[in-house]
Amino acid sequence: MKAKHGILARIWRALQRRLGAKLFLSYLAIILVGSLTLWWATQWVAPAAFERHMGAMMRAMPGMMRGMDPSHMGNFFESFRGAMNEALLWATGLSVLTAAVVSWFVTRQVVAPIQALSQASQRIAQGHYDERVAVSGDLDEGVLDELGELAWNFNRMAAQLAQVEEARRQWLADLSHEMRTPLASIRAYVEGLIDGVLPSEPQVFAQILDEVRRLQRFVDDLREVSRMEAGALQLHREEIPPQELIESLVRRFQPAYQEKGVDLHTEIAPETPALWVDRERLLQVLSNLLDNALRYTPSGGRVTLRMAPEGEKWVRIEVQDTGVGIPPEHLPHIFKRFYRVEPSRSRAHGGSGLGLTIARLLVEAHGGQIWAESPGKNRGSTFIIRLPVSKKK
Ligand code: ADP
């Protein structure tokens, strides 16, 4: 008894796990209810109705039943009931067959795509981000049903996951690559000191300190980028007159420019309105651009810091130099993290490769835009920023 119960329970559990079986069972239930209702109607409703109709017919055509034995009426009705029951049996059998065919068809149409989705999501959970499900049609053309839409969105989600995973891998590869150079150089200095190949002189320690500072700057920049990308940046906006901004930058950069022999020139259009920005953050962006301009402009060159209104809502800031320039194929990439036009030169200058990425994130956080233009190699470059003007007028 218990074993029987166990088998039934197992079958029930197996049925519960199959959508196709559930569909078939629900069709069967409907057929069963329909057949029982019909059977009940034949047994209980049909006799009275039959008598009523026969009575009416006899009244309408009195000659028709003449000579007929009334007891034959009962036989007549029994034959009718038998015919009805036979028809009902056939109808039920055919309905069950139809239900089986329909549920098989619906199962193929509905369950197969769901099974495919389930298998694909399992593969993705195991880290196979290239897994996709077949979709016949296009969501944008509006020719997909709900299951097609689900598959379409599933594929989009999988593609997004693959991208995130790729970005994560790239981050890790870039990070280890960026840290390897300063670490190798610190190691070489320290080993040289230990082996006595290098003298224990302040100059050597200063070089080690330089590398440590570079690593420190790199780590600080990294933290800044990840904070900004996580949306954790808080801007403290205030109204800043352009003149004040330029003066503060010139004060900060003039000594370094003079030392290298690069002319720092400023041009402010008199009608330039006040900016609505976070002072420290904007100074950080412009300092970065002025730093780069100085770094990539040989002595005797010139850097111009320009500010002018652009339409009613924007202020345009330009940092133009007469330096090494940027070849056009590199222009779309220089704001990406760790991107360098000439990696060895940039690293030798101590750049983290994150300066322009930070500048872009900060400008975008202000609702502005930043881009670069350059006529080509050794023909200078211009970095352009558009920022919103102050709302207080
Ligand atoms: P880095 O710290 O290496 O300077 P950035 O993000 O500040 O990194 O700049 C990315 C790259 O863009 C630099 O490596 C350099 O190749 C190029 N670049 C930036 N500013 C200039 C400029 N003013 N002139 C020429 N190239 C520039």
Short mmCIF file of C-alpha atoms and ligand atoms in Angstrom, two decimals:
data_model
loop_
_atom_site.label_atom_id
_atom_site.label_comp_id
_atom_site.label_asym_id
_atom_site.label_seq_id
_atom_site.Cartn_x
_atom_site.Cartn_y
_atom_site.Cartn_z
CA MET A 1 0.00 0.00 0.00
CA LYS A 2 2.82 2.26 1.05
CA ALA A 3 4.83 1.40 -2.12
CA LYS A 4 1.75 2.11 -4.23
CA HIS A 5 1.36 5.40 -2.45
CA GLY A 6 5.05 6.12 -3.06
CA ILE A 7 4.74 5.46 -6.80
CA LEU A 8 1.66 7.66 -7.07
CA ALA A 9 3.40 10.44 -5.17
CA ARG A 10 6.40 10.12 -7.50
CA ILE A 11 4.19 10.28 -10.60
CA TRP A 12 2.38 13.29 -9.14
CA ARG A 13 5.69 15.04 -8.42
CA ALA A 14 6.92 14.26 -11.95
CA LEU A 15 3.68 15.67 -13.38
CA GLN A 16 4.07 18.78 -11.28
CA ARG A 17 7.49 19.37 -12.80
CA ARG A 18 6.20 19.19 -16.40
CA LEU A 19 4.33 22.15 -17.81
CA GLY A 20 3.21 20.02 -20.79
CA ALA A 21 1.67 17.42 -18.44
CA LYS A 22 -0.08 20.14 -16.45
CA LEU A 23 -1.56 21.56 -19.65
CA PHE A 24 -2.73 18.10 -20.75
CA LEU A 25 -4.28 17.44 -17.33
CA SER A 26 -6.11 20.76 -17.37
CA TYR A 27 -7.53 19.95 -20.85
CA LEU A 28 -8.58 16.51 -19.57
CA ALA A 29 -10.33 18.10 -16.60
CA ILE A 30 -12.28 20.42 -18.93
CA ILE A 31 -13.25 17.49 -21.21
CA LEU A 32 -14.29 15.43 -18.20
CA VAL A 33 -16.51 18.18 -16.82
CA GLY A 34 -18.01 18.77 -20.30
CA SER A 35 -18.70 15.06 -20.86
CA LEU A 36 -20.20 14.59 -17.37
CA THR A 37 -22.46 17.59 -17.92
CA LEU A 38 -23.61 16.19 -21.25
CA TRP A 39 -24.15 12.74 -19.70
CA TRP A 40 -26.14 14.27 -16.84
CA ALA A 41 -28.22 16.21 -19.40
CA THR A 42 -28.88 13.00 -21.41
CA GLN A 43 -29.91 11.08 -18.27
CA TRP A 44 -31.99 13.67 -16.47
CA VAL A 45 -32.99 16.48 -18.78
CA ALA A 46 -33.41 14.63 -22.10
CA PRO A 47 -36.30 12.21 -21.07
CA ALA A 48 -38.68 15.00 -20.04
CA ALA A 49 -37.68 17.11 -23.04
CA PHE A 50 -38.11 14.09 -25.33
CA GLU A 51 -41.62 13.43 -24.03
CA ARG A 52 -42.54 17.10 -24.36
CA HIS A 53 -41.35 17.30 -27.94
CA MET A 54 -42.93 13.96 -28.93
CA GLY A 55 -46.24 15.08 -27.35
CA ALA A 56 -46.14 18.31 -29.29
CA MET A 57 -45.36 16.40 -32.49
CA MET A 58 -48.27 13.98 -31.92
CA ARG A 59 -50.61 16.88 -31.34
CA ALA A 60 -49.40 18.57 -34.48
CA MET A 61 -49.64 15.41 -36.61
CA PRO A 62 -52.33 13.15 -35.02
CA GLY A 63 -52.36 10.75 -38.00
CA MET A 64 -48.63 10.04 -37.78
CA MET A 65 -48.75 7.92 -34.60
CA ARG A 66 -52.00 6.12 -35.39
CA GLY A 67 -51.74 2.39 -34.84
CA MET A 68 -48.55 2.72 -32.83
CA ASP A 69 -48.35 0.85 -29.51
CA PRO A 70 -47.69 3.49 -26.75
CA SER A 71 -45.30 1.06 -24.96
CA HIS A 72 -43.04 1.36 -27.99
CA MET A 73 -42.47 4.98 -27.03
CA GLY A 74 -40.24 3.78 -24.14
CA ASN A 75 -38.13 1.64 -26.52
CA PHE A 76 -37.95 4.53 -28.86
CA PHE A 77 -36.53 6.71 -26.14
CA GLU A 78 -34.05 4.01 -24.94
CA SER A 79 -32.68 3.75 -28.49
CA PHE A 80 -32.34 7.50 -28.59
CA ARG A 81 -30.48 7.50 -25.25
CA GLY A 82 -28.19 4.69 -26.42
CA ALA A 83 -27.38 6.66 -29.56
CA MET A 84 -26.68 9.76 -27.46
CA ASN A 85 -24.36 7.83 -25.10
CA GLU A 86 -22.47 6.30 -28.01
CA ALA A 87 -22.08 9.72 -29.61
CA LEU A 88 -20.94 11.10 -26.26
CA LEU A 89 -18.35 8.35 -25.94
CA TRP A 90 -17.01 9.09 -29.40
CA ALA A 91 -17.00 12.81 -28.74
CA THR A 92 -15.13 12.34 -25.44
CA GLY A 93 -12.58 10.02 -27.05
CA LEU A 94 -12.00 12.46 -29.90
CA SER A 95 -11.75 15.38 -27.48
CA VAL A 96 -9.12 13.55 -25.41
CA LEU A 97 -7.17 12.86 -28.58
CA THR A 98 -7.46 16.49 -29.63
CA ALA A 99 -6.38 17.58 -26.14
CA ALA A 100 -3.29 15.37 -26.40
CA VAL A 101 -2.39 16.81 -29.84
CA VAL A 102 -3.09 20.40 -28.78
CA SER A 103 -1.14 20.11 -25.53
CA TRP A 104 1.77 18.50 -27.43
CA PHE A 105 1.69 21.39 -29.91
CA VAL A 106 1.35 24.08 -27.22
CA THR A 107 4.08 22.41 -25.22
CA ARG A 108 6.39 22.61 -28.21
CA GLN A 109 5.52 26.25 -28.74
CA VAL A 110 5.61 27.38 -25.11
CA VAL A 111 7.62 24.91 -23.11
CA ALA A 112 10.47 24.46 -25.57
CA PRO A 113 11.44 28.17 -25.52
CA ILE A 114 11.13 28.24 -21.72
CA GLN A 115 13.35 25.16 -21.47
CA ALA A 116 15.88 26.82 -23.79
CA LEU A 117 15.84 29.94 -21.58
CA SER A 118 16.25 27.87 -18.45
CA GLN A 119 19.22 25.97 -19.91
CA ALA A 120 20.83 29.18 -21.19
CA SER A 121 20.47 30.89 -17.81
CA GLN A 122 22.07 27.90 -16.13
CA ARG A 123 25.03 28.15 -18.54
CA ILE A 124 25.34 31.88 -17.86
CA ALA A 125 25.25 31.25 -14.12
CA GLN A 126 28.23 28.94 -14.70
CA GLY A 127 30.10 31.84 -16.33
CA HIS A 128 29.44 31.12 -20.04
CA TYR A 129 28.45 34.68 -20.94
CA ASP A 130 28.43 33.98 -24.69
CA GLU A 131 25.29 31.81 -24.32
CA ARG A 132 22.25 33.04 -26.30
CA VAL A 133 18.77 31.68 -27.09
CA ALA A 134 17.25 31.55 -30.58
CA VAL A 135 14.81 34.38 -31.34
CA SER A 136 12.83 34.41 -34.56
CA GLY A 137 11.94 38.02 -35.18
CA ASP A 138 12.86 41.47 -34.03
CA LEU A 139 11.64 43.31 -30.94
CA ASP A 140 12.07 46.71 -32.59
CA GLU A 141 9.84 45.65 -35.49
CA GLY A 142 7.18 44.56 -32.98
CA VAL A 143 6.80 41.03 -34.40
CA LEU A 144 7.56 39.11 -31.20
CA ASP A 145 5.05 37.56 -28.81
CA GLU A 146 5.64 37.66 -25.04
CA LEU A 147 7.95 34.63 -25.11
CA GLY A 148 9.91 36.08 -28.02
CA GLU A 149 10.21 39.34 -26.11
CA LEU A 150 11.46 37.47 -23.05
CA ALA A 151 14.09 35.67 -25.16
CA TRP A 152 15.10 38.94 -26.80
CA ASN A 153 15.54 40.69 -23.45
CA PHE A 154 17.35 37.65 -22.09
CA ASN A 155 19.88 37.89 -24.93
CA ARG A 156 20.29 41.59 -24.28
CA MET A 157 20.90 40.94 -20.60
CA ALA A 158 23.45 38.23 -21.49
CA ALA A 159 25.26 40.62 -23.84
CA GLN A 160 25.34 43.26 -21.09
CA LEU A 161 26.74 40.72 -18.62
CA ALA A 162 29.39 39.70 -21.14
CA GLN A 163 30.37 43.35 -21.52
CA VAL A 164 30.60 43.89 -17.77
CA GLU A 165 32.69 40.76 -17.41
CA GLU A 166 34.97 41.88 -20.24
CA ALA A 167 35.34 45.33 -18.65
CA ARG A 168 36.18 43.72 -15.32
CA ARG A 169 38.84 41.55 -16.94
CA GLN A 170 40.24 44.55 -18.79
CA TRP A 171 40.36 46.56 -15.55
CA LEU A 172 42.36 43.84 -13.82
CA ALA A 173 44.73 43.43 -16.78
CA ASP A 174 45.27 47.21 -17.01
CA LEU A 175 45.77 47.53 -13.28
CA SER A 176 48.46 44.90 -13.05
CA HIS A 177 50.13 46.30 -16.17
CA GLU A 178 50.14 49.85 -14.79
CA MET A 179 51.52 48.84 -11.40
CA ARG A 180 54.18 46.55 -12.76
CA THR A 181 56.48 49.31 -14.11
CA PRO A 182 56.87 51.45 -10.95
CA LEU A 183 57.05 48.34 -8.76
CA ALA A 184 59.78 46.82 -10.95
CA SER A 185 61.74 50.02 -10.82
CA ILE A 186 61.45 50.34 -6.99
CA ARG A 187 62.56 46.73 -6.71
CA ALA A 188 65.55 47.35 -8.98
CA TYR A 189 66.66 50.36 -6.89
CA VAL A 190 66.27 48.52 -3.59
CA GLU A 191 68.09 45.42 -4.89
CA GLY A 192 70.86 47.67 -6.21
CA LEU A 193 71.17 49.27 -2.77
CA ILE A 194 71.22 45.90 -0.98
CA ASP A 195 73.84 44.45 -3.37
CA GLY A 196 75.94 47.60 -3.12
CA VAL A 197 75.66 48.25 -6.89
CA LEU A 198 73.98 51.59 -6.12
CA PRO A 199 75.42 54.00 -3.57
CA SER A 200 73.32 54.88 -0.52
CA GLU A 201 72.96 58.49 -1.59
CA PRO A 202 70.02 60.90 -1.27
CA GLN A 203 69.73 60.97 -5.08
CA VAL A 204 68.93 57.24 -5.23
CA PHE A 205 66.42 57.52 -2.39
CA ALA A 206 64.82 60.50 -4.17
CA GLN A 207 64.33 58.33 -7.25
CA ILE A 208 62.70 55.61 -5.18
CA LEU A 209 60.48 58.25 -3.60
CA ASP A 210 59.52 59.45 -7.11
CA GLU A 211 58.33 55.97 -8.04
CA VAL A 212 56.46 55.60 -4.76
CA ARG A 213 54.75 58.95 -5.40
CA ARG A 214 53.79 57.81 -8.87
CA LEU A 215 52.21 54.68 -7.43
CA GLN A 216 50.47 56.77 -4.80
CA ARG A 217 49.06 59.12 -7.46
CA PHE A 218 47.96 56.14 -9.52
CA VAL A 219 46.13 54.58 -6.57
CA ASP A 220 44.51 57.94 -5.69
CA ASP A 221 43.36 58.41 -9.30
CA LEU A 222 41.99 54.89 -9.39
CA ARG A 223 39.99 55.48 -6.24
CA GLU A 224 38.63 58.68 -7.73
CA VAL A 225 37.58 56.98 -10.99
CA SER A 226 35.87 54.09 -9.21
CA ARG A 227 34.04 56.50 -6.87
CA MET A 228 32.85 58.57 -9.79
CA GLU A 229 31.83 55.55 -11.86
CA ALA A 230 29.84 54.31 -8.85
CA GLY A 231 28.05 57.66 -8.83
CA ALA A 232 29.41 58.53 -5.38
CA LEU A 233 30.63 61.96 -6.42
CA GLN A 234 28.98 64.88 -4.64
CA LEU A 235 29.26 68.24 -6.34
CA HIS A 236 29.16 71.44 -4.28
CA ARG A 237 28.13 73.87 -6.96
CA GLU A 238 28.53 77.59 -6.62
CA GLU A 239 28.56 80.59 -8.85
CA ILE A 240 32.10 81.27 -10.03
CA PRO A 241 33.13 84.33 -12.05
CA PRO A 242 35.41 83.24 -14.93
CA GLN A 243 38.06 85.82 -14.09
CA GLU A 244 38.52 84.39 -10.60
CA LEU A 245 38.98 80.88 -12.00
CA ILE A 246 41.56 81.92 -14.57
CA GLU A 247 43.56 83.97 -12.06
CA SER A 248 43.76 81.08 -9.66
CA LEU A 249 44.97 78.75 -12.44
CA VAL A 250 47.57 81.19 -13.70
CA ARG A 251 48.90 81.68 -10.16
CA ARG A 252 49.22 77.95 -9.79
CA PHE A 253 50.81 77.15 -13.17
CA GLN A 254 52.89 80.18 -14.09
CA PRO A 255 56.07 79.05 -12.24
CA ALA A 256 56.15 75.60 -13.92
CA TYR A 257 55.46 77.11 -17.36
CA GLN A 258 58.16 79.71 -16.88
CA GLU A 259 60.61 77.06 -15.78
CA LYS A 260 60.05 75.05 -18.97
CA GLY A 261 59.93 78.11 -21.20
CA VAL A 262 56.35 77.67 -22.37
CA ASP A 263 54.20 80.78 -22.68
CA LEU A 264 50.89 80.60 -20.76
CA HIS A 265 48.41 82.94 -22.31
CA THR A 266 44.78 83.67 -21.29
CA GLU A 267 41.82 85.08 -23.24
CA ILE A 268 38.45 85.74 -21.58
CA ALA A 269 35.58 87.14 -23.63
CA PRO A 270 34.25 90.07 -21.53
CA GLU A 271 30.63 88.88 -21.77
CA THR A 272 31.46 85.39 -20.37
CA PRO A 273 28.86 84.66 -17.65
CA ALA A 274 29.56 83.10 -14.27
CA LEU A 275 29.76 79.30 -14.13
CA TRP A 276 27.57 77.03 -11.99
CA VAL A 277 30.13 74.45 -10.95
CA ASP A 278 32.03 72.81 -8.10
CA ARG A 279 35.09 75.06 -7.83
CA GLU A 280 37.58 72.43 -6.67
CA ARG A 281 36.42 69.89 -9.24
CA LEU A 282 36.59 72.31 -12.15
CA LEU A 283 40.04 73.46 -11.01
CA GLN A 284 41.04 69.81 -10.96
CA VAL A 285 39.87 69.34 -14.57
CA LEU A 286 41.56 72.47 -15.89
CA SER A 287 44.74 71.77 -13.90
CA ASN A 288 44.86 68.39 -15.56
CA LEU A 289 44.53 69.91 -19.02
CA LEU A 290 47.15 72.61 -18.26
CA ASP A 291 49.43 69.95 -16.81
CA ASN A 292 49.11 67.83 -19.98
CA ALA A 293 49.53 70.87 -22.24
CA LEU A 294 52.77 71.73 -20.47
CA ARG A 295 53.91 68.12 -20.53
CA TYR A 296 53.31 67.65 -24.26
CA THR A 297 54.54 71.10 -25.42
CA PRO A 298 58.27 71.62 -25.93
CA SER A 299 59.94 74.76 -24.60
CA GLY A 300 59.38 77.80 -26.77
CA GLY A 301 55.77 76.69 -27.29
CA ARG A 302 52.58 78.39 -26.23
CA VAL A 303 49.47 77.33 -24.31
CA THR A 304 46.29 79.43 -24.44
CA LEU A 305 43.48 79.18 -21.90
CA ARG A 306 40.32 80.63 -23.45
CA MET A 307 36.81 81.25 -22.11
CA ALA A 308 33.79 82.52 -23.98
CA PRO A 309 30.01 82.15 -23.87
CA GLU A 310 28.37 79.69 -26.27
CA GLY A 311 24.72 80.48 -26.79
CA GLU A 312 22.68 81.36 -23.70
CA LYS A 313 23.27 78.26 -21.63
CA TRP A 314 26.91 77.32 -22.06
CA VAL A 315 30.39 78.54 -21.40
CA ARG A 316 33.12 77.19 -23.66
CA ILE A 317 36.58 76.71 -22.18
CA GLU A 318 39.53 75.82 -24.39
CA VAL A 319 43.07 74.77 -23.57
CA GLN A 320 45.07 75.05 -26.77
CA ASP A 321 48.74 74.13 -27.10
CA THR A 322 51.37 74.14 -29.82
CA GLY A 323 52.78 70.79 -28.70
CA VAL A 324 53.15 67.27 -30.05
CA GLY A 325 49.52 67.05 -31.19
CA ILE A 326 47.33 63.94 -31.36
CA PRO A 327 46.93 61.85 -34.54
CA PRO A 328 43.25 61.71 -35.59
CA GLU A 329 42.93 57.91 -35.05
CA HIS A 330 43.72 58.41 -31.34
CA LEU A 331 41.37 61.32 -30.73
CA PRO A 332 38.23 59.22 -30.00
CA HIS A 333 40.09 57.12 -27.42
CA ILE A 334 42.14 59.48 -25.29
CA PHE A 335 39.38 59.93 -22.68
CA LYS A 336 39.29 56.18 -22.02
CA ARG A 337 41.13 55.02 -18.95
CA PHE A 338 44.80 54.05 -19.37
CA TYR A 339 44.71 55.07 -23.03
CA ARG A 340 47.95 56.65 -24.17
CA VAL A 341 49.03 57.83 -27.59
CA GLU A 342 52.65 57.00 -26.89
CA PRO A 343 52.69 54.78 -23.82
CA SER A 344 56.42 54.97 -23.12
CA ARG A 345 56.60 58.75 -23.35
CA SER A 346 53.51 59.28 -21.23
CA ARG A 347 54.71 56.85 -18.53
CA ALA A 348 58.13 58.49 -18.55
CA HIS A 349 56.34 61.77 -17.79
CA GLY A 350 54.75 60.13 -14.78
CA GLY A 351 51.18 60.14 -16.11
CA SER A 352 48.73 57.64 -14.64
CA GLY A 353 46.74 57.40 -17.89
CA LEU A 354 43.67 58.37 -15.88
CA GLY A 355 43.89 62.17 -16.03
CA LEU A 356 41.57 62.65 -19.00
CA THR A 357 39.20 59.92 -17.77
CA ILE A 358 38.79 61.81 -14.50
CA ALA A 359 38.37 65.07 -16.43
CA ARG A 360 35.63 63.52 -18.58
CA LEU A 361 33.78 62.03 -15.60
CA LEU A 362 33.91 65.35 -13.72
CA VAL A 363 32.71 67.38 -16.70
CA GLU A 364 29.91 64.90 -17.36
CA ALA A 365 28.90 65.02 -13.69
CA HIS A 366 28.42 68.78 -14.22
CA GLY A 367 26.17 68.08 -17.22
CA GLY A 368 28.87 69.29 -19.61
CA GLN A 369 30.93 67.84 -22.44
CA ILE A 370 34.62 67.55 -23.15
CA TRP A 371 36.44 66.60 -26.33
CA ALA A 372 39.76 67.15 -28.09
CA GLU A 373 40.73 68.40 -31.51
CA SER A 374 44.09 68.32 -33.20
CA PRO A 375 45.25 69.01 -36.76
CA GLY A 376 47.73 66.10 -36.39
CA LYS A 377 51.12 65.07 -35.07
CA ASN A 378 53.34 67.96 -33.92
CA ARG A 379 50.66 70.48 -34.81
CA GLY A 380 49.27 71.11 -31.34
CA SER A 381 46.00 70.10 -29.70
CA THR A 382 42.96 71.83 -28.26
CA PHE A 383 40.84 70.47 -25.42
CA ILE A 384 37.34 71.92 -25.35
CA ILE A 385 34.87 71.90 -22.47
CA ARG A 386 31.26 73.07 -22.48
CA LEU A 387 29.78 73.82 -19.08
CA PRO A 388 26.39 75.15 -18.01
CA VAL A 389 26.23 78.82 -16.98
CA SER A 390 25.02 79.91 -13.57
CA LYS A 391 21.24 79.79 -13.11
CA LYS A 392 21.37 82.88 -10.90
CA LYS A 393 21.33 85.90 -13.17
P1 ADP B 1 48.48 60.64 -18.90
O1 ADP B 1 48.45 60.64 -17.42
O2 ADP B 1 49.18 59.48 -19.49
O3 ADP B 1 48.89 61.95 -19.48
P2 ADP B 1 45.85 61.38 -19.67
O4 ADP B 1 44.58 60.66 -19.47
O5 ADP B 1 46.01 62.72 -19.04
O6 ADP B 1 46.98 60.37 -19.26
O7 ADP B 1 46.06 61.52 -21.22
C1 ADP B 1 45.89 60.41 -22.08
C2 ADP B 1 46.78 60.51 -23.29
O8 ADP B 1 46.33 61.60 -24.13
C3 ADP B 1 48.21 60.87 -22.97
O9 ADP B 1 48.94 59.70 -22.69
C4 ADP B 1 48.69 61.53 -24.24
O10 ADP B 1 49.09 60.54 -25.16
C5 ADP B 1 47.44 62.20 -24.76
N1 ADP B 1 47.41 63.66 -24.44
C6 ADP B 1 46.78 64.26 -23.42
N2 ADP B 1 46.93 65.59 -23.46
C7 ADP B 1 47.68 65.85 -24.54
C8 ADP B 1 48.18 67.04 -25.15
N3 ADP B 1 47.94 68.24 -24.62
N4 ADP B 1 48.92 66.92 -26.28
C9 ADP B 1 49.15 65.70 -26.81
N5 ADP B 1 48.71 64.53 -26.30
C10 ADP B 1 47.98 64.60 -25.20
#
